[in-house]
Each structure stands twice: as structure tokens, then as C-alpha cells.
Amino acid sequence: MLEIVIFSTLNGILYGLLLFMLSSGLTLIFSMMGVLNFAHASFYMLGAYFAYTLGMHTGFWPALILAPLLVGALGALVERFGLRRVHANGHVAELLFTFGLAYVIDELVQMMWGTVAVAYREPAYMREPLFTLFGTDYSIFRGVVILISILMFVALWYLLKKTRVGLMIRAALTHGEMVGHLGHNVPRLFMGVFGFGCALAGLAGVIGGPIMSTEPGMAATLGPIVFVVVVVGGMGSLQGAFYASLLIGLIQTFFVAVNASVADVVNAMGANLDPYGELGRISLATLAPMTPFILLVLILIFRPRGLMGELEP
Amino acid sequence: MMLEVNDLHAYYGKSHILNGVNFAMQEGEVVALLGRNGVGRSTTVKSIMGEVPPQGSIRFRGEEIAGMPNHRIARRGLGYVPEDRDIFPTLTVRQNLELGIKNTRKPGKWKVEQFLDMFPNLARRADAPAGVLSGGEKQMLTISRTLMGDPELIMIDEPTEGLAPLIVKQIGELISEIAKAGVSILLVEQKLSIAMDISHRVLVMGHGQIVFEGTPEELREDEATRKEWLEV
């Protein structure tokens, strides 16, 4: 039991940190530019594929740096030559643009890397156990992923709180026009933030690819969950996205890990459900992929502004 | 010539707000833009800054700036303090002032400490989020912030609106201070007394055009203009 709790917590945190790496960029872009970027998870997928291909030539560590930079540059180009032009036609046009972009990226990925998963794996030495608890190994790679995520968030915090660019970003979140009146190039700032958000998504792909499998469906699997995180956390709130990421990461992981059925849970609360009936025999593990969306529905009913949000979604 | 506006038109959707505005400003001049609500005073400064798309000619130091992105207009030396003040509420007072600086490598003539000395209320809250400031304090902050960018001409939209008399007096003093420093000022005001005290020249707007141009004395003597375009 304790073993399950400890490992599920670790895995839940790891999954949550990956979710936050995606949702932080998404929520920053949303609150600054008003654009809900449907292609955000596609940049995450590109990160994984780029790291796979680059890694064959350069090895894992250089790819860890290069792939997110490449994804970020691609994101900046998309903003500069795509979104910025579409922007003049309003938010619906922007939304449709990112929606189409997601499909384009999906198709391109399938054309270049095929429709089945590629063998993108962490280096062999990182598959060794970092520690062993109750006979179960925790790999070095998972430890590295958690470490990279935490370093990333310290860097993000430092950027936003301690640098001049961070001040401009925070000012532009609420008063973009005024930042421009003071002589700062807001369109360039937008391009930078969009590129940076995409680079974060790319980094999540680089370190998440080996854990979650690198295949053309990976964007479609994670994309909706990232949106759930942003809405549950409160649209535009970084802090909210952080709590929601960890919450969803932990809930989903625990549902997978617990060996129980719906009947076990309901009957423990005093009900009398047939453990072999159609509803009762469903295991909690099969329900796991549904949990983020159940949470989404509950949040929208009971707290529409999200955990920390100020805006109504 | 510092600023020349020629045949300026602007629209909000289908309504024609500016209907051929013409005026010019000299270096170091303080000009008040007067008129009743809704005649297009705010729209005039907004369209100079590009916040409302301008049609016509706007020249700043001889260069056409109509339709330029606002940050490039600001970089040429035109400062703008909008009517709704637009302080950055999550940033501290000090950070607000620092963001007014356009180029950190080339410090300008105005300093953060100077404004904190001038306004003890801002100094007391220098490291608090600017969102907690009172209306008057926000106004001091937003004018100071724009000055940090060393403008040669500053356009201030309704700085005294909704403020207590004591604060209005302080803002009047700040504006005189700015004028003394040689900065040109285009002041959009409703309170006649302030505008008349500070400015070298007044413009009165009506129906999207300039309907009177002259010195404060000339306006004081021109009862017809005051009755028709200013008094309620």
C-alpha cells in the first residue's frame, strides 16, 4: 500500500510538472494575447520528434537544449507571419487558425516520421535505478525529468519577477496598449512570449516523449488535458495552472494505480452495488482518463472562474 | 514646429468623431484642448498615438507619424498619459516608474527618486503593488511614469477628472514643473481654471473640429465662444 502511495505520488508529480510545462505557456499566451492556442500540444509533439531525430546525431543532452530552441523559433515564426496577420480579423479567426495549424502539424509529423510510434528513448544509463523502494526501481531519468522541470520553473519565475522583460510581460498582461505607449515594442514582446511558450511545450515533449511514447497521437492525447488544466486553474492564472496541473496529475495517477472497482468504492460508502454488474465492475483505472474532464465539468458548475482565475471562462 | 495636425479625421465604427482637426504646437508650448464631453478631445490625442486609426496628416518634428505603431511614436519623443490612467496594478510603484524608461543604457533627465521626493505618498508605497493607490496617486504615478521616458511633448488626457481639489492643485503644480523643464504639453482638460492658469494657448473643440484658437485672455474675453462651446 505505502509503495503504491509513494510511487503514485512521485509519478503524479512528474506528470503534473509536465502538464504545467505545457499549461504555463498556454495560459501566458492566452492572458497576454487573448489567443487560445489549439496547436499548443502540437508544439509539444514536435519537441519530442525533434529531440528523437536530433538525438540520433548529437546525443540526448544537446538535443535537450536544441529541440526546444527549434520549436520556440518555429513558434515565433508562426506568430510573426501567421497569427499577427490573422489577428486583425478577430479572435475567432485566430482560434480557427491555431485549430488548422494543429492539423497541419499532425499531418506533417505523420508524413515525416510515420504513423506508428518512434523509438525515442532516454539514454541507457538513465534507465538505471535512482533508488529502489519496496523492490520497485525509480529510474534516474524520472529524477532528471523532475529536476529539469523544477529548474525550468525557477527560471520562469525569475524571468517574470526579476527581469525587465518579465516586468513588461506582466504589465502587458493587463495593459498591453499602455506598454506600447511607453515606447516598448509590444508586438515583438508577443512574438517572444509565443515563441517562449512553444519552447516550453517543446521541452515538455523532449523529456515527456520517452515516458509517454512518441507517436502522432500524442498531441491529441495531451492537448485536451492541458486545456482542462488552464480552465480548472483559472484562465490566465499561472499559479492556478500550477495547482491544477499537480491536482490533475495526482488524481489521474492514483486512479490508475488503485486496484479497485466502482462497486468497491461505492459499497465502502454504504451503498449496495452489484460488484459484477455493468457499472459496478468498472475498474477505477479505466476511469482514469476521464477524471480530468469530470473535474472540468465540476469546476464549470461550481466555480466557473477556476481555482485562482479572475476572468469568467 | 513640434507637432502639426492637418485635416485629421477619425471614426468609431460608423460614427465620424473627428471632422478635420487642424492645429500646430511650438517647441516648449503648453496648449490646452478644451470642450464639452464627446466633442472629440480624447479621440484627438488617441488618434495621434494611433490608438484610434487616424486619417489625415500628423507630423512630429516634421516627420509623418500618422498610422505608425504606438511604440515607434513614443520612441520619437511623444509621451501619452491616457484618461483611464492605466497604471500596471500588479507591479510595484517603483517598477511602474522603471517601465517608463525607454532605454536603460541611456538614462534620461527624470529620475525615480525625484518623483518619490516630489510625492511622499508614492514614496511610502514605492514597493507596494500600484493597484492599491488612490485615484490621485495613480494620476501622479502615470504622469511621472511617462516622464521617465523623456518625452519632448507630453499629451495628458483629463488628469484632474474625479479628483479632490487638493490633489487637483498638486497635479497643476506637477504640470507647471513639466513646463518649466522645457517639455511641450498638450493638456486635455475640462476644468477651465487649471487650463487657463497653465497654458500659453487654448484650443476649443466642438463637433470634431477646432472652433476657437487663442490665448487664455482672448478666450476669457470671448463670451460668445465660452457660452456656445464650453459652458453647460
mmCIF file with all atom_site columns, N, CA and C in Angstrom, chain A residues 83 94 120 131 138 153 184 187 194 198 215:
data_model
loop_
_atom_site.group_PDB
_atom_site.id
_atom_site.type_symbol
_atom_site.label_atom_id
_atom_site.label_alt_id
_atom_site.label_comp_id
_atom_site.label_asym_id
_atom_site.label_entity_id
_atom_site.label_seq_id
_atom_site.pdbx_PDB_ins_code
_atom_site.Cartn_x
_atom_site.Cartn_y
_atom_site.Cartn_z
_atom_site.occupancy
_atom_site.B_iso_or_equiv
_atom_site.pdbx_formal_charge
_atom_site.auth_seq_id
_atom_site.auth_comp_id
_atom_site.auth_asym_id
_atom_site.auth_atom_id
_atom_site.pdbx_PDB_model_num
ATOM 1  N N  . LEU A 1 83  ? -0.177 34.286 -37.088 1.00 0.00 ? 83  LEU A N  1
ATOM 2  C CA . LEU A 1 83  ? -1.133 34.837 -36.128 1.00 0.00 ? 83  LEU A CA 1
ATOM 3  C C  . LEU A 1 83  ? -1.263 36.352 -36.211 1.00 0.00 ? 83  LEU A C  1
ATOM 4  N N  . GLU A 1 94  ? -8.423 33.837 -35.188 1.00 0.00 ? 94  GLU A N  1
ATOM 5  C CA . GLU A 1 94  ? -7.201 33.331 -34.557 1.00 0.00 ? 94  GLU A CA 1
ATOM 6  C C  . GLU A 1 94  ? -7.387 31.895 -34.074 1.00 0.00 ? 94  GLU A C  1
ATOM 7  N N  . TYR A 1 120 ? 11.922 6.626  -29.538 1.00 0.00 ? 120 TYR A N  1
ATOM 8  C CA . TYR A 1 120 ? 12.616 7.696  -28.836 1.00 0.00 ? 120 TYR A CA 1
ATOM 9  C C  . TYR A 1 120 ? 12.744 7.305  -27.372 1.00 0.00 ? 120 TYR A C  1
ATOM 10 N N  . PHE A 1 131 ? 16.812 5.042  -7.183  1.00 0.00 ? 131 PHE A N  1
ATOM 11 C CA . PHE A 1 131 ? 16.712 4.384  -5.883  1.00 0.00 ? 131 PHE A CA 1
ATOM 12 C C  . PHE A 1 131 ? 15.718 3.240  -6.018  1.00 0.00 ? 131 PHE A C  1
ATOM 13 N N  . TYR A 1 138 ? 13.079 3.282  -9.205  1.00 0.00 ? 138 TYR A N  1
ATOM 14 C CA . TYR A 1 138 ? 12.706 4.593  -9.748  1.00 0.00 ? 138 TYR A CA 1
ATOM 15 C C  . TYR A 1 138 ? 13.882 5.038  -10.587 1.00 0.00 ? 138 TYR A C  1
ATOM 16 N N  . PHE A 1 153 ? 11.047 25.913 -13.857 1.00 0.00 ? 153 PHE A N  1
ATOM 17 C CA . PHE A 1 153 ? 10.088 26.798 -13.203 1.00 0.00 ? 153 PHE A CA 1
ATOM 18 C C  . PHE A 1 153 ? 10.777 27.880 -12.402 1.00 0.00 ? 153 PHE A C  1
ATOM 19 N N  . HIS A 1 184 ? 7.637  50.670 -25.710 1.00 0.00 ? 184 HIS A N  1
ATOM 20 C CA . HIS A 1 184 ? 8.124  49.290 -25.799 1.00 0.00 ? 184 HIS A CA 1
ATOM 21 C C  . HIS A 1 184 ? 7.397  48.569 -26.930 1.00 0.00 ? 184 HIS A C  1
ATOM 22 N N  . PRO A 1 187 ? 4.282  44.171 -30.066 1.00 0.00 ? 187 PRO A N  1
ATOM 23 C CA . PRO A 1 187 ? 4.207  43.037 -31.000 1.00 0.00 ? 187 PRO A CA 1
ATOM 24 C C  . PRO A 1 187 ? 5.418  42.111 -30.898 1.00 0.00 ? 187 PRO A C  1
ATOM 25 N N  . PHE A 1 194 ? 5.077  34.090 -27.307 1.00 0.00 ? 194 PHE A N  1
ATOM 26 C CA . PHE A 1 194 ? 4.533  32.948 -28.042 1.00 0.00 ? 194 PHE A CA 1
ATOM 27 C C  . PHE A 1 194 ? 5.631  31.920 -28.312 1.00 0.00 ? 194 PHE A C  1
ATOM 28 N N  . CYS A 1 198 ? 5.971  28.141 -26.732 1.00 0.00 ? 198 CYS A N  1
ATOM 29 C CA . CYS A 1 198 ? 6.139  26.969 -27.591 1.00 0.00 ? 198 CYS A CA 1
ATOM 30 C C  . CYS A 1 198 ? 7.409  26.207 -27.214 1.00 0.00 ? 198 CYS A C  1
ATOM 31 N N  . GLU A 1 215 ? 4.466  9.361  -30.472 1.00 0.00 ? 215 GLU A N  1
ATOM 32 C CA . GLU A 1 215 ? 3.674  8.897  -31.614 1.00 0.00 ? 215 GLU A CA 1
ATOM 33 C C  . GLU A 1 215 ? 2.763  10.028 -32.077 1.00 0.00 ? 215 GLU A C  1
#
